[in-house]
C-alpha cells in the first residue's frame, strides 16, 4: 500500500502536466449570465476571472499564499479533481431584512496540486450566484500548522469606474467618511468596497464568514489591480492556523445599478454556515432608549461627579420614557467603575461587575422589569481585552442574573491599539480586525449565547454575515455613526448615509442610532438633513435593534416623529431596495414581519428630489391608506404628516428636500379587491442546528 500512493501521485502529476486542457475550469451562474473561470498560467500560477454576459468584470487575477516556514504556495500548480454541484433552496431567518433567503447557485470545488516534488495541494471552492460570486480555500490536514504571511488573492477590476472606500490600516478603524475616487485612486481599502463601473454595472468586494483568520484589506498594487492584505498581528505572521482549515469567502457582488447591488447582498449570508445555536427564539428584535446622547452632547458624563449620566434618577427617567413609548430596552452607559479620569487610554481601570458609586444595577433592572422594559448592558473596554477577557464570564453572568439579555460592547482605541495578553502573559497591541480580535469577538458572542444574551459591538470587526451562524450577534457599529453628529469635526454630511446604504450596509446590520429629531449636536451644532430624513433612516439603515437616541424632552417636542418611531417595525418579512445611487439617494420598501404592513423610506442628498416609482410591492389594484411623514417647505425641522388613498401598482412620488427624507406606512383597506390584508404565512421554525 505504502508504495502505491506515491506512484499514483506521480501518475496524476504526470497526467496534469501532459493535459493542459485541464488547466481552465468554468462555472456559470444558474441564469447563465455570470461566468467564473479558474485557470493556471504557463508557470502554473492559479488565477480566477469573472465575466457577465460575456463582458469581463474581473480580469484574470492571482491566487495563492506566502508562508513563513514553507515555500510559497503559488506556482507550479495544476488543476486536478473537480467536483460540481448545484443548489436551489431557501432557508428561514430567525430575524432579518427578509424571512426567507433564497440560495441558488452553481458550485465547483477544484484541487490544485503542485507539480513539483513538494506535491502539496489545496482546494478552491467557488460558487456562482445570479448576482455574484464567492470562493474560499480549503487547506487539507497534510499542510499542518500554517503560518501565513500573505494571501495573494487579487481582484483586477476589468474596466474603469468609480470607487467608494474607507482606508484600511488607518488610525480611525472604520469610522471614516467615504472616499470617492476612480478605481486607480484607491490606496488601501476596507471592504465592503463599492464600485460603479463606467458601464453602469455596480460591484462590491467583500468577504463572508470571517472566522479564525484576519480581516482582508485591499491594497491597490497597480492600475486597477487590488490585492488582499491580511490585517496584521502584533507578533509574527497575520494568520496562524492548523489545517484542515477553510478560509473566509472572498465575495464579489454584482448589480445593474446601486439598488440591485444592495438586493444582491444575501450572498454574504448564503456563504455563512447555518445557525449553530439551536433554539434562538430568545433573540428579540427591539428598539431602545438610553443614557447615551447626553454624554455625546457633553451635558452629562460617563464619569461619576455632578454631571454623571448613570444616576438612578436619570435612569428611571429614561426607563419611564421607554415604557411610555413601547421601547423594549434602555441602555445605560457609565453604569460601571472605570470611567473616571481619562477612560480612553485606561481600559485597565474598567470593572464589568462593579457599579459606579451612585448606580444600583439590581434596582435599575428591577425598576425596568416592573415597567416592562429591559436594561441593555454596556461593556466599554477602551480596546483593552487584556482587562476584559478575564472578567467576561462574571460580567455576563451578572447581566443574566438581572435579566439583561443584550449587551453593547465597545473597543474605543486607535486602530492597532487593542491591548491584548499573549498566552505567555505579555501585553501586545493588536489591530481591531486582526486574527486575535476576530477570535475575541466570536468568543464574546459564544459566551453571551450560553447565557441567552445578544451582542452589539462598537468599534468592532467588520460584519461578514456571521449573524446567520450566531443569531445573537444582532448588530454592530463598524462605520461612522450618528455620534459624529454630536461632536464630529466635521459632522456627517447628508451624502454619508446615502453612501453607507450601498457600502457598509451590504455587510449587515448597523447600530447607526438614527432619530436625532432635535437636529442638533453639541452646543446646538446643526445636523445635516431634516427630521423626516431622521425617520426614514430607520427604514434605510437596517438593524434588528434600533436606538431611539435623542433626549426624551426632544421627542416630546415632535410628537409626530415620536409616533413614527413608536410604530416603525424592526423585523421584516421582505425588503426591496427600489432605487438609489451611491451617495445620492436611496428608496426602500419593507414589509413588517409581524403584521404584513408595507413601509417605504427614502433619503436624498443635495438637491430636492422627486422620484416616481410604481407601488408594485403592494397588491395590484388594492386600496391602501398611506400615512406619509415628509419634509415641509418650512426648513429642516418642518415635518409634515399626511394621509392619502392609493392603489397597489399605482405610481408614487417620493418627494424630498435637499438632505431630506420620506417615510410611508401603507395600511390595506379591509374587504377591498384582493381580500383581507395580506398576512404572512403562519410562522415556521427558523433554521436550527
Ligand atoms: C463608542 C461608541 O460608538 C459609543 O456609542 C459609546 O457611547 C462610546 N464608545 C462609549 O462607550
Ligand atoms: Ca464608535
XYZ file of C-alpha atoms and ligand atoms in Angstrom:
701
model
C 0.000 0.000 0.000
C 2.664 2.413 1.091
C 4.402 2.144 -2.300
C 1.222 2.671 -4.329
C 0.315 6.122 -3.003
C 3.463 7.941 -4.192
C 3.334 6.108 -7.520
C -0.285 7.150 -8.007
C 0.577 10.698 -7.128
C 3.366 10.775 -9.682
C 0.961 9.409 -12.287
C -1.636 12.092 -11.500
C 1.019 14.798 -11.666
C 2.307 13.469 -14.991
C -1.238 13.487 -16.386
C -1.803 17.013 -15.127
C 1.319 18.237 -16.868
C 0.548 16.289 -20.062
C -3.021 17.569 -20.482
C -3.054 21.347 -20.348
C -6.738 21.248 -21.409
C -7.379 20.590 -17.727
C -5.869 23.985 -16.976
C -9.101 26.029 -17.021
C -12.446 25.323 -15.438
C -15.572 27.392 -15.939
C -18.578 27.802 -13.702
C -21.766 29.519 -14.840
C -24.426 31.077 -12.611
C -27.906 29.472 -12.694
C -29.228 32.204 -15.034
C -26.222 31.756 -17.322
C -25.096 35.395 -17.111
C -22.121 35.194 -14.759
C -19.162 33.022 -15.646
C -16.219 32.324 -13.361
C -13.040 30.962 -14.898
C -10.383 29.341 -12.748
C -7.181 28.670 -14.627
C -3.460 28.121 -14.298
C -0.956 30.140 -16.280
C 2.084 28.744 -18.116
C 4.202 28.662 -14.967
C 1.373 27.098 -13.023
C 0.021 30.124 -11.214
C -3.634 29.927 -10.271
C -5.998 32.682 -11.430
C -9.699 33.494 -11.250
C -11.740 35.749 -13.506
C -15.384 36.754 -13.823
C -17.459 37.929 -16.746
C -21.117 38.764 -17.094
C -22.973 38.499 -20.376
C -19.591 37.791 -21.943
C -18.071 41.085 -20.755
C -15.216 40.886 -18.255
C -15.760 42.211 -14.721
C -12.669 40.733 -13.043
C -9.697 40.133 -15.332
C -7.589 37.035 -14.574
C -6.372 37.642 -11.024
C -3.844 35.850 -8.847
C -4.500 33.313 -6.078
C -2.022 31.841 -3.614
C -0.263 32.202 -0.276
C 3.132 33.119 1.113
C 4.050 31.037 4.141
C 6.540 31.821 6.890
C 8.153 28.423 7.172
C 7.429 26.650 3.911
C 7.877 27.610 0.276
C 5.238 29.848 -1.264
C 2.064 28.141 -2.377
C 1.521 29.995 -5.621
C 3.101 28.369 -8.682
C 3.729 25.038 -10.390
C 0.090 24.319 -9.690
C -2.139 22.088 -11.739
C -5.875 21.675 -11.500
C -6.743 18.146 -10.511
C -10.013 16.807 -9.313
C -13.116 18.981 -9.965
C -16.493 18.361 -8.336
C -19.560 20.272 -9.448
C -22.824 20.734 -7.592
C -25.870 22.987 -7.736
C -28.147 24.305 -5.008
C -31.616 25.760 -5.087
C -33.064 26.111 -1.626
C -34.416 28.662 0.768
C -33.903 28.957 4.464
C -35.622 30.920 7.187
C -34.019 33.611 9.301
C -34.986 33.995 12.945
C -34.976 37.766 12.304
C -33.743 39.914 9.476
C -34.408 42.026 6.421
C -36.418 39.154 4.992
C -37.761 35.998 6.484
C -36.798 33.641 3.665
C -33.445 33.748 1.917
C -33.084 32.003 -1.429
C -29.786 30.221 -2.025
C -29.498 29.402 -5.706
C -26.054 28.780 -7.057
C -23.775 26.561 -9.087
C -20.616 25.362 -7.336
C -17.329 23.726 -8.121
C -14.542 22.558 -5.902
C -11.160 22.074 -7.534
C -7.989 20.625 -6.164
C -4.773 22.425 -7.010
C -1.691 20.262 -6.724
C 1.923 21.285 -7.059
C 3.619 19.563 -9.969
C 6.987 19.743 -8.182
C 8.369 17.228 -5.720
C 6.678 19.152 -2.902
C 3.337 17.918 -4.256
C 1.279 19.942 -1.803
C -2.333 20.564 -2.600
C -5.258 22.724 -1.548
C -8.832 23.114 -2.744
C -10.617 26.135 -4.154
C -14.385 26.141 -3.676
C -16.294 28.509 -5.956
C -19.970 29.429 -6.001
C -21.632 31.374 -8.795
C -24.924 33.076 -7.964
C -27.033 35.129 -10.378
C -25.848 38.251 -8.551
C -22.285 37.453 -7.582
C -19.508 35.050 -6.799
C -17.852 33.634 -3.704
C -14.760 31.491 -3.325
C -12.676 30.165 -0.490
C -9.648 27.966 0.066
C -9.537 24.651 1.897
C -6.209 23.596 3.348
C -6.021 19.802 3.835
C -4.713 18.237 7.028
C -1.397 17.440 5.337
C -0.498 21.165 5.437
C -0.462 21.016 9.235
C 0.257 24.210 11.125
C 0.402 27.100 8.668
C 1.941 30.481 9.345
C 0.514 32.622 6.563
C 2.488 35.755 5.768
C 0.397 36.881 2.809
C -2.719 35.932 0.961
C -2.056 36.609 -2.710
C -5.694 36.853 -3.830
C -6.151 39.687 -6.283
C -9.146 41.475 -7.780
C -8.175 43.020 -11.119
C -11.105 45.274 -11.991
C -11.572 44.784 -15.720
C -12.983 48.194 -16.654
C -12.735 51.762 -15.455
C -15.024 53.075 -12.785
C -15.642 54.991 -9.571
C -14.965 53.576 -6.114
C -16.353 54.347 -2.653
C -14.000 53.203 0.066
C -12.592 53.808 3.528
C -8.960 53.411 4.371
C -7.713 50.119 5.822
C -4.874 50.366 8.325
C -5.752 53.942 9.242
C -5.930 55.078 12.879
C -9.705 55.552 12.980
C -10.729 51.947 12.340
C -13.898 52.015 10.208
C -15.314 55.360 11.423
C -14.465 57.382 8.362
C -16.216 59.399 5.705
C -16.023 57.541 2.426
C -13.510 58.419 -0.264
C -14.965 58.653 -3.724
C -12.239 58.200 -6.333
C -11.581 56.481 -9.615
C -10.553 52.856 -9.149
C -6.969 53.978 -9.815
C -7.244 56.312 -6.806
C -7.784 53.545 -4.258
C -4.999 53.274 -1.692
C -5.582 50.587 0.901
C -9.270 49.938 1.483
C -11.544 48.132 3.879
C -14.329 46.013 2.485
C -17.133 46.231 1.518
C -15.613 48.304 -1.262
C -18.230 49.503 -3.750
C -17.524 50.228 -7.422
C -19.593 51.720 -10.191
C -18.028 50.725 -13.473
C -18.309 53.234 -16.297
C -20.649 50.730 -17.961
C -23.092 51.380 -15.092
C -22.624 47.927 -13.565
C -22.115 48.082 -9.784
C -19.739 45.764 -7.949
C -18.836 45.257 -4.325
C -15.850 43.347 -2.959
C -16.183 41.863 0.492
C -15.763 38.667 2.449
C -18.073 36.203 4.205
C -17.720 34.025 7.296
C -14.605 35.666 8.735
C -13.677 33.060 11.348
C -10.211 32.483 12.790
C -8.497 34.491 10.032
C -7.536 38.178 9.802
C -9.842 40.619 8.020
C -8.948 41.355 4.421
C -7.927 44.851 3.379
C -7.437 45.593 -0.313
C -4.281 47.324 -1.476
C -4.026 48.688 -4.994
C -0.766 47.471 -6.450
C -1.009 48.971 -9.949
C -3.685 50.149 -12.342
C -6.929 48.588 -11.185
C -5.296 45.567 -9.539
C -6.283 45.203 -5.907
C -4.573 42.670 -3.699
C -5.652 41.130 -0.407
C -3.728 42.365 2.582
C -4.397 40.498 5.793
C -4.820 42.727 8.842
C -1.531 42.370 10.738
C -0.792 40.616 14.003
C 1.203 42.222 16.804
C 3.770 39.459 16.521
C 4.518 37.042 13.713
C 2.541 36.448 10.551
C -1.041 37.747 10.326
C -2.663 34.302 10.166
C -1.647 31.168 12.030
C -3.970 28.204 11.542
C -3.878 24.456 11.774
C -5.162 22.551 8.757
C -7.681 21.229 7.936
C -8.901 24.791 7.627
C -11.290 26.718 5.403
C -10.562 30.411 4.842
C -13.304 33.049 4.770
C -15.041 33.511 1.416
C -13.881 36.213 -0.951
C -17.014 37.767 -2.396
C -17.968 39.760 -5.472
C -21.487 41.230 -5.574
C -22.842 42.377 -8.939
C -25.852 44.575 -9.765
C -27.089 46.518 -12.780
C -27.438 49.557 -10.529
C -26.936 50.538 -6.896
C -30.341 49.204 -5.831
C -29.655 45.826 -7.433
C -26.276 45.695 -5.700
C -27.971 46.165 -2.326
C -30.511 43.471 -3.168
C -27.643 41.093 -4.047
C -26.154 41.154 -0.577
C -27.937 37.994 0.648
C -24.992 36.183 -0.914
C -22.998 37.101 2.189
C -25.498 35.232 4.373
C -25.715 32.294 1.996
C -21.963 31.814 2.272
C -22.136 31.533 6.052
C -22.854 28.313 7.916
C -26.393 27.730 9.241
C -27.405 28.602 12.781
C -25.207 26.833 15.284
C -27.045 27.947 18.412
C -30.157 25.787 18.218
C -33.238 27.437 19.647
C -32.764 31.193 19.258
C -36.328 32.247 19.965
C -34.829 34.254 22.827
C -33.128 36.658 20.387
C -35.608 39.514 20.123
C -35.522 42.466 17.720
C -36.261 45.643 19.669
C -35.962 49.406 19.966
C -34.124 51.001 22.839
C -33.680 54.358 24.509
C -30.787 55.159 26.770
C -28.430 57.247 28.810
C -26.218 57.985 25.828
C -26.789 61.052 23.622
C -26.431 63.394 26.599
C -22.848 62.173 27.115
C -22.079 62.762 23.482
C -23.585 66.235 23.839
C -21.343 66.658 26.904
C -24.241 67.774 29.083
C -23.692 64.579 31.099
C -20.592 62.492 31.706
C -19.756 58.796 31.768
C -17.590 59.596 34.781
C -19.055 59.979 38.250
C -19.467 63.513 39.583
C -22.023 66.303 39.343
C -22.895 65.547 35.703
C -22.891 61.732 35.898
C -25.456 60.366 33.429
C -25.988 56.968 35.038
C -27.662 58.172 38.199
C -30.723 56.314 39.384
C -32.931 59.354 38.848
C -31.812 59.795 35.257
C -32.005 56.081 34.514
C -35.578 55.973 35.859
C -36.426 58.933 33.608
C -35.245 57.018 30.548
C -36.999 53.833 31.654
C -40.241 55.801 32.057
C -39.796 57.252 28.566
C -39.156 53.804 27.093
C -42.144 52.281 28.894
C -44.453 55.091 27.767
C -43.447 54.580 24.146
C -43.283 50.812 23.883
C -39.486 50.655 23.597
C -38.182 47.371 24.980
C -34.706 48.440 26.024
C -32.805 51.090 27.954
C -29.052 51.352 27.520
C -27.138 52.732 30.478
C -23.594 53.836 29.670
C -21.340 54.867 32.524
C -23.037 52.430 34.940
C -19.838 50.678 35.989
C -16.486 51.504 37.564
C -13.598 52.781 35.479
C -14.892 55.850 33.661
C -13.372 58.438 35.982
C -10.378 60.285 34.561
C -9.214 59.631 31.007
C -11.092 56.374 30.246
C -9.994 56.385 26.613
C -6.437 55.416 27.462
C -7.167 53.410 30.605
C -9.110 50.272 29.858
C -7.275 48.605 32.745
C -9.471 50.620 35.158
C -12.723 49.097 33.943
C -14.673 46.723 36.121
C -17.541 44.968 34.393
C -19.081 43.657 37.580
C -18.947 46.651 39.929
C -21.355 49.551 39.639
C -20.279 53.166 39.871
C -20.958 54.675 43.275
C -24.306 56.278 42.527
C -25.770 53.440 40.462
C -27.533 50.289 41.628
C -27.775 47.692 38.833
C -30.160 45.414 40.712
C -32.554 48.235 41.478
C -32.404 49.670 37.949
C -33.085 46.219 36.466
C -35.966 45.693 38.893
C -37.478 49.111 38.113
C -37.187 48.433 34.390
C -38.771 44.970 34.574
C -41.651 46.332 36.627
C -42.343 48.695 33.732
C -41.984 46.011 31.051
C -38.554 47.251 29.990
C -35.127 45.538 29.972
C -31.810 47.172 30.610
C -29.355 46.931 27.715
C -25.927 46.102 29.114
C -22.782 48.042 28.298
C -19.159 46.913 28.262
C -16.803 49.643 27.056
C -13.334 48.114 27.041
C -11.335 51.047 25.648
C -9.797 48.355 23.461
C -8.268 46.593 26.458
C -9.216 42.964 26.020
C -6.446 42.017 28.428
C -8.645 43.526 31.130
C -11.985 42.489 29.643
C -11.449 38.813 28.799
C -10.708 37.638 32.346
C -13.887 39.383 33.540
C -16.132 38.306 30.676
C -17.808 35.279 32.282
C -18.582 37.020 35.532
C -19.756 40.143 33.701
C -22.195 38.173 31.523
C -23.352 36.101 34.498
C -24.168 39.322 36.316
C -26.306 40.555 33.428
C -28.030 37.191 33.072
C -28.925 37.281 36.765
C -30.587 40.652 36.294
C -32.489 39.751 33.136
C -30.244 41.858 30.898
C -30.436 39.957 27.608
C -28.394 42.161 25.291
C -25.059 43.908 25.657
C -23.428 46.689 23.710
C -19.667 46.331 23.766
C -17.102 48.963 22.786
C -13.463 48.957 21.730
C -12.537 52.640 21.664
C -8.811 52.686 20.908
C -6.844 53.773 17.903
C -6.571 51.109 15.235
C -3.579 48.996 16.128
C -4.132 49.886 19.781
C -6.009 46.841 21.108
C -4.265 45.830 24.310
C -4.166 42.033 24.445
C -2.362 39.435 26.520
C -0.318 36.703 24.864
C -0.617 33.086 26.071
C 2.680 33.597 27.952
C 1.300 36.654 29.746
C 2.854 39.555 27.854
C 0.928 42.643 26.704
C 0.880 43.303 22.950
C -1.043 45.753 20.769
C -3.284 44.370 18.052
C -5.489 45.640 15.231
C -9.263 45.797 15.627
C -9.689 43.353 12.750
C -6.641 41.099 13.093
C -6.931 37.376 13.753
C -6.746 37.920 17.530
C -9.798 40.211 17.517
C -11.695 38.027 15.068
C -11.314 35.270 17.674
C -12.140 37.615 20.546
C -15.449 38.791 19.060
C -16.621 35.271 18.359
C -15.614 34.230 21.867
C -17.747 37.029 23.337
C -20.674 36.077 21.090
C -20.417 32.407 22.090
C -20.116 33.180 25.807
C -23.086 35.553 25.547
C -25.134 32.920 23.682
C -24.597 30.449 26.529
C -26.424 32.946 28.724
C -29.034 33.896 26.098
C -27.575 37.370 25.646
C -27.417 39.230 22.318
C -24.306 41.235 21.369
C -23.852 44.591 19.612
C -20.163 45.574 19.385
C -18.996 49.095 18.613
C -15.537 49.644 17.129
C -15.995 46.015 16.046
C -14.528 43.789 13.415
C -16.492 44.203 10.180
C -19.647 42.211 9.547
C -19.250 39.178 7.288
C -22.655 37.579 7.811
C -21.910 35.578 10.952
C -25.356 36.508 12.272
C -26.606 33.502 10.299
C -24.441 31.133 12.313
C -24.724 33.103 15.561
C -28.116 34.840 15.519
C -27.370 36.537 18.853
C -24.802 38.705 17.012
C -27.594 41.146 16.310
C -25.858 44.316 15.216
C -22.651 46.311 15.364
C -21.249 49.726 14.562
C -18.286 49.428 12.168
C -18.739 52.742 10.340
C -19.111 56.397 11.181
C -22.333 56.562 13.165
C -24.682 59.264 14.411
C -22.313 60.044 17.305
C -20.227 62.130 14.866
C -23.188 64.495 14.584
C -22.762 65.312 18.264
C -19.084 66.196 18.184
C -17.590 65.214 14.830
C -15.335 67.562 13.015
C -16.859 67.579 10.516
C -20.234 66.051 11.380
C -21.678 63.598 8.857
C -22.669 65.233 5.565
C -26.000 64.132 4.084
C -24.160 62.119 1.443
C -22.694 59.904 4.177
C -25.890 57.989 4.906
C -26.703 57.555 1.214
C -23.180 56.164 0.835
C -23.434 53.854 3.862
C -26.543 52.223 2.402
C -24.582 50.971 -0.619
C -21.265 50.236 1.129
C -21.205 49.305 4.827
C -24.821 48.142 4.767
C -24.037 45.443 2.208
C -22.271 43.681 5.073
C -25.157 43.528 7.565
C -26.977 45.390 10.339
C -25.556 48.614 11.730
C -26.290 50.273 15.074
C -26.247 53.726 13.453
C -28.628 55.241 16.053
C -30.897 57.294 13.793
C -33.644 59.528 15.161
C -31.987 62.724 16.437
C -35.116 64.791 15.867
C -33.647 67.906 17.506
C -31.203 68.062 14.557
C -28.646 69.457 16.998
C -25.305 68.234 18.219
C -23.050 69.660 20.915
C -23.695 73.342 21.648
C -26.521 73.386 19.073
C -24.291 72.344 16.165
C -26.716 71.704 13.275
C -27.084 68.173 11.935
C -27.320 67.860 8.146
C -30.719 66.935 6.792
C -34.281 67.055 8.014
C -36.455 65.468 10.680
C -38.241 63.385 8.010
C -34.841 62.051 6.996
C -34.054 61.023 10.591
C -37.231 58.942 10.484
C -36.535 57.459 7.056
C -33.155 56.257 8.343
C -34.977 53.682 10.494
C -36.008 52.074 7.215
C -32.829 52.662 5.228
C -30.175 51.646 7.758
C -31.217 48.197 8.836
C -30.701 46.808 12.315
C -32.914 44.441 14.321
C -32.121 46.611 17.311
C -32.665 50.303 16.689
C -31.849 53.015 19.154
C -34.191 55.902 19.895
C -31.303 58.067 20.991
C -32.468 61.657 21.340
C -33.374 63.120 24.724
C -36.937 62.348 25.877
C -37.733 66.062 26.004
C -36.692 66.453 22.362
C -39.074 63.710 21.264
C -41.852 65.222 23.306
C -41.482 68.404 21.228
C -42.092 66.497 17.974
C -44.961 64.099 18.704
C -45.458 63.220 15.025
C -41.886 61.947 14.852
C -42.274 60.023 18.099
C -45.416 58.376 16.760
C -43.453 57.167 13.726
C -40.639 55.863 15.903
C -43.098 54.014 18.128
C -44.716 52.360 15.143
C -41.838 51.597 12.798
C -41.006 47.865 12.871
C -37.509 46.442 13.298
C -38.060 42.955 11.880
C -39.056 42.342 8.290
C -40.791 39.769 6.154
C -39.289 41.221 2.981
C -37.112 44.163 1.897
C -36.607 45.586 -1.580
C -34.321 48.453 -2.454
C -36.303 50.241 -5.154
C -33.958 52.988 -6.318
C -30.713 54.692 -5.454
C -27.301 55.961 -6.386
C -24.283 55.690 -4.122
C -24.056 58.845 -2.004
C -27.067 60.368 -3.763
C -30.364 58.811 -2.805
C -31.951 55.556 -1.723
C -35.553 54.359 -1.563
C -36.509 51.077 0.064
C -39.744 49.175 0.714
C -40.009 46.777 3.635
C -42.809 44.527 4.842
C -43.347 44.170 8.579
C -42.835 40.582 9.648
C -45.458 40.734 12.389
C -48.367 42.372 10.528
C -47.592 42.230 6.803
C -47.814 46.040 6.546
C -45.569 47.635 3.929
C -43.384 50.633 4.726
C -41.320 52.810 2.405
C -38.347 55.020 3.230
C -36.316 57.414 1.121
C -33.366 59.731 1.654
C -31.763 62.237 -0.707
C -28.518 64.189 -0.583
C -28.041 67.642 -2.079
C -30.788 68.705 -4.398
C -34.538 68.381 -3.881
C -35.683 65.098 -5.343
C -38.895 63.785 -6.763
C -38.687 60.103 -7.541
C -41.590 58.381 -9.250
C -41.982 54.682 -8.573
C -44.750 52.171 -9.090
C -46.186 50.799 -5.841
C -45.699 47.333 -7.275
C -44.849 45.735 -3.944
C -48.488 46.315 -2.863
C -51.346 44.069 -4.008
C -52.259 45.200 -7.518
C -55.391 47.322 -7.585
C -55.997 47.128 -3.869
C -56.774 50.333 -1.935
C -54.446 51.453 0.853
C -54.356 54.377 3.249
C -50.840 55.790 3.073
C -49.550 57.761 6.056
C -46.665 59.918 4.859
C -44.006 61.569 7.042
C -42.327 64.095 4.754
C -40.381 67.326 4.501
C -42.431 70.510 4.718
C -41.498 73.773 2.992
C -40.516 75.455 6.262
C -36.958 74.122 6.609
C -35.272 71.042 8.095
C -37.442 70.865 11.216
C -40.691 71.147 9.271
C -42.080 67.606 9.439
C -45.414 67.099 7.710
C -47.690 64.101 8.155
C -50.472 63.447 5.689
C -52.682 60.545 4.716
C -53.676 59.730 1.165
C -55.570 56.951 -0.563
C -53.542 54.916 -3.064
C -53.917 51.730 -5.081
C -51.391 48.926 -5.349
C -49.376 49.266 -8.562
C -50.189 52.985 -8.966
C -47.347 55.499 -9.353
C -45.990 57.106 -6.182
C -43.869 60.220 -5.930
C -41.213 60.270 -3.221
C -40.537 63.976 -2.681
C -37.606 65.080 -0.577
C -35.973 68.393 0.333
C -32.169 68.670 -0.029
C -30.787 66.287 2.586
C -34.369 65.240 3.154
C -36.389 62.128 3.724
C -39.712 60.462 3.156
C -41.341 57.625 5.105
C -44.660 55.940 4.458
C -46.845 53.290 6.009
C -49.398 51.602 3.724
C -52.447 50.255 5.554
C -54.530 47.959 3.391
C -58.252 48.737 3.238
C -60.186 45.770 4.535
C -62.646 43.956 2.298
C -61.324 45.523 -0.924
C -60.063 43.835 -4.059
C -57.551 41.197 -3.104
C -59.400 40.264 0.097
C -58.259 40.883 3.679
C -54.879 42.423 4.385
C -52.138 40.169 3.094
C -50.715 38.384 6.115
C -47.521 36.410 6.117
C -47.994 32.631 6.232
C -48.030 31.083 9.704
C -44.568 31.285 11.237
C -42.393 28.288 10.558
C -39.422 27.424 12.648
C -36.306 29.296 11.577
C -33.255 27.242 10.754
C -31.771 25.398 13.698
C -28.887 23.073 14.144
C -18.042 54.489 21.214
C -19.409 54.034 20.851
O -19.573 54.008 19.453
C -20.386 54.953 21.525
O -21.713 54.608 21.158
C -20.205 54.893 23.026
O -21.055 55.817 23.639
C -18.762 55.231 23.409
N -17.873 54.426 22.669
C -18.512 54.997 24.887
O -18.610 53.633 25.163
Ca -17.907 54.467 17.687
